[in-house]
Coordinates of N, CA and C in Angstrom, one line a residue:
M1 N -42.5 66.4 -70.5 CA -43.7 66.9 -70.1 C -44.4 67.5 -71.4
K2 N -45.8 67.5 -71.4 CA -46.6 68.3 -72.4 C -47.1 69.4 -72.3
Y3 N -47.1 70.5 -73.1 CA -47.6 71.8 -72.8 C -48.7 71.7 -74.2
L4 N -49.8 72.4 -73.7 CA -51.0 72.9 -74.5 C -50.1 74.1 -75.2
V5 N -50.4 74.0 -76.5 CA -50.1 75.2 -77.4 C -51.2 75.7 -78.4
I6 N -51.3 77.1 -78.2 CA -52.5 77.6 -79.1 C -51.9 78.2 -80.3
I7 N -52.6 77.9 -81.3 CA -52.0 78.3 -82.6 C -53.4 79.0 -83.4
E8 N -53.0 80.4 -83.4 CA -54.0 81.1 -84.2 C -53.4 81.4 -85.5
K9 N -54.6 81.5 -86.6 CA -54.1 82.3 -87.7 C -54.4 83.7 -87.7
A10 N -53.3 84.1 -88.2 CA -53.1 85.8 -88.4 C -53.2 86.2 -89.9
N11 N -52.9 87.3 -90.3 CA -53.2 87.8 -91.6 C -52.4 87.0 -92.6
D12 N -51.1 86.8 -92.5 CA -50.3 86.0 -93.4 C -49.6 84.9 -92.9
N13 N -49.7 84.7 -91.5 CA -48.9 83.6 -91.0 C -49.8 83.0 -89.9
Y14 N -49.0 82.4 -88.9 CA -49.7 81.8 -87.7 C -49.0 82.3 -86.6
S15 N -49.5 82.3 -85.4 CA -48.9 82.6 -84.1 C -49.3 81.3 -83.2
A16 N -48.3 81.4 -82.0 CA -48.6 80.5 -81.3 C -48.0 80.8 -79.9
Y17 N -48.9 80.2 -78.9 CA -48.4 80.6 -77.4 C -48.5 79.4 -76.5
L18 N -48.0 79.4 -75.4 CA -48.2 78.3 -74.5 C -48.8 78.8 -73.2
P19 N -50.3 78.7 -72.8 CA -50.9 79.0 -71.6 C -49.8 79.0 -70.5
D20 N -49.6 77.7 -70.3 CA -48.6 77.8 -69.2 C -47.5 78.1 -69.1
V21 N -46.8 78.8 -70.1 CA -45.4 79.3 -70.0 C -45.7 80.7 -70.7
P22 N -45.7 81.8 -69.8 CA -45.9 83.2 -70.3 C -44.7 83.8 -70.7
G23 N -45.1 84.2 -72.1 CA -43.7 85.0 -73.0 C -43.2 84.0 -73.6
C24 N -43.8 83.0 -73.8 CA -43.1 82.0 -74.6 C -43.9 82.0 -75.9
I25 N -43.5 82.5 -77.4 CA -44.4 82.9 -78.4 C -43.6 82.4 -79.5
A26 N -44.2 82.3 -80.8 CA -43.9 81.8 -82.0 C -44.4 82.1 -83.0
T27 N -43.8 82.3 -84.1 CA -44.8 82.5 -85.4 C -44.0 81.4 -86.5
G28 N -45.1 81.3 -87.5 CA -44.6 80.6 -88.9 C -45.5 80.9 -90.0
K29 N -45.0 80.5 -91.1 CA -46.0 80.9 -92.3 C -46.8 79.7 -92.2
T30 N -46.9 78.3 -91.8 CA -47.4 77.4 -91.9 C -47.6 76.9 -90.5
I31 N -48.9 76.0 -90.3 CA -49.0 75.3 -89.0 C -47.9 74.4 -88.6
G32 N -47.4 73.7 -89.3 CA -46.2 72.8 -89.1 C -44.8 73.8 -88.9
E33 N -44.6 74.8 -89.6 CA -43.5 75.5 -89.1 C -43.5 76.3 -87.8
T34 N -44.9 76.6 -87.5 CA -45.2 77.3 -86.3 C -45.1 76.2 -85.2
K35 N -45.3 74.8 -85.2 CA -45.1 74.2 -84.3 C -43.6 74.0 -84.1
K36 N -42.9 73.7 -84.9 CA -41.5 73.6 -85.2 C -41.0 74.7 -84.2
N37 N -41.4 75.9 -84.5 CA -40.8 77.2 -83.8 C -41.2 77.1 -82.5
I38 N -42.5 76.8 -82.3 CA -42.9 77.1 -80.6 C -42.1 76.1 -79.9
T39 N -41.7 74.8 -80.5 CA -40.9 73.6 -79.9 C -39.5 74.3 -79.3
E40 N -39.1 74.8 -80.5 CA -37.8 75.1 -80.2 C -37.7 76.5 -79.3
A41 N -38.8 77.6 -79.2 CA -38.8 78.4 -78.3 C -39.0 78.0 -76.8
L42 N -40.1 76.9 -76.9 CA -40.1 76.5 -75.5 C -38.9 75.7 -74.9
F43 N -38.1 74.8 -75.7 CA -36.7 74.7 -75.2 C -36.0 75.3 -74.6
M44 N -35.7 76.5 -75.2 CA -34.8 77.6 -75.0 C -35.4 78.4 -73.7
H45 N -36.4 78.6 -73.8 CA -37.3 79.2 -72.6 C -37.2 78.4 -71.2
L46 N -37.5 77.0 -71.5 CA -37.3 76.2 -70.4 C -35.8 76.3 -69.8
Q47 N -35.1 76.2 -70.7 CA -33.5 76.1 -70.5 C -33.0 77.5 -69.7
G48 N -33.5 78.3 -70.4 CA -33.3 79.7 -69.6 C -33.6 79.6 -68.1
L49 N -34.7 79.3 -67.7 CA -35.3 79.2 -66.5 C -34.4 78.2 -65.7
A50 N -33.9 77.1 -66.3 CA -33.3 76.2 -65.4 C -31.9 77.0 -65.2
E51 N -31.3 77.5 -66.2 CA -30.2 78.1 -66.0 C -30.0 79.2 -64.9
D52 N -31.3 79.8 -64.7 CA -31.3 81.0 -63.5 C -31.8 80.4 -62.3
G53 N -31.9 79.0 -62.4 CA -32.2 78.4 -60.9 C -33.9 78.7 -60.6
L54 N -34.7 78.9 -61.8 CA -36.1 79.2 -61.5 C -36.9 77.9 -61.9
P55 N -38.3 77.8 -61.0 CA -38.8 76.5 -61.5 C -39.4 76.3 -62.7
L56 N -39.6 75.1 -63.4 CA -40.1 75.1 -64.7 C -41.7 74.8 -64.3
P57 N -42.4 75.6 -65.4 CA -43.9 75.6 -65.1 C -44.4 74.3 -65.3
K58 N -45.4 73.9 -64.4 CA -45.9 72.7 -64.8 C -47.3 72.8 -65.6
P59 N -47.2 72.0 -66.7 CA -48.5 71.9 -67.5 C -49.8 71.7 -66.7
K60 N -50.8 72.6 -66.9 CA -52.0 72.6 -66.4 C -53.1 72.6 -67.2
A61 N -52.9 73.5 -68.3 CA -53.8 74.1 -69.2 C -54.6 72.9 -69.9
K62 N -55.7 72.7 -70.2 CA -56.6 71.6 -70.8 C -57.2 72.2 -72.2
A63 N -57.6 71.5 -73.1 CA -58.5 72.3 -74.0 C -59.5 71.3 -74.5
D64 N -60.6 71.8 -75.1 CA -61.7 70.9 -75.6 C -62.6 71.7 -76.2
Y65 N -63.5 71.2 -77.3 CA -64.3 71.8 -78.1 C -65.8 71.8 -77.5
V66 N -66.7 73.0 -77.7 CA -68.0 72.7 -77.4 C -68.7 73.1 -78.9
A67 N -70.0 72.5 -78.9 CA -70.6 72.6 -80.3 C -71.9 73.6 -80.1
T68 N -72.2 74.2 -80.9 CA -73.6 75.1 -80.7 C -74.8 74.1 -81.4
S69 N -75.8 74.5 -80.9 CA -76.9 73.7 -81.7 C -77.5 74.5 -82.9

């Protein structure tokens, strides 16, 4: 499954979250590190849900860009 990840620039680092997986967040000093960390966080989060017998969230979120004139 592929989940949309939102990566935002903070003061001295980046933060990331997954709109379809509440509570799954990560940070990093670079975008690459942040993507690595959110991937690991997602794996652990989904593993925990599965171990607890809870359903895995289905990816639904989409992203696109709009331009101003």
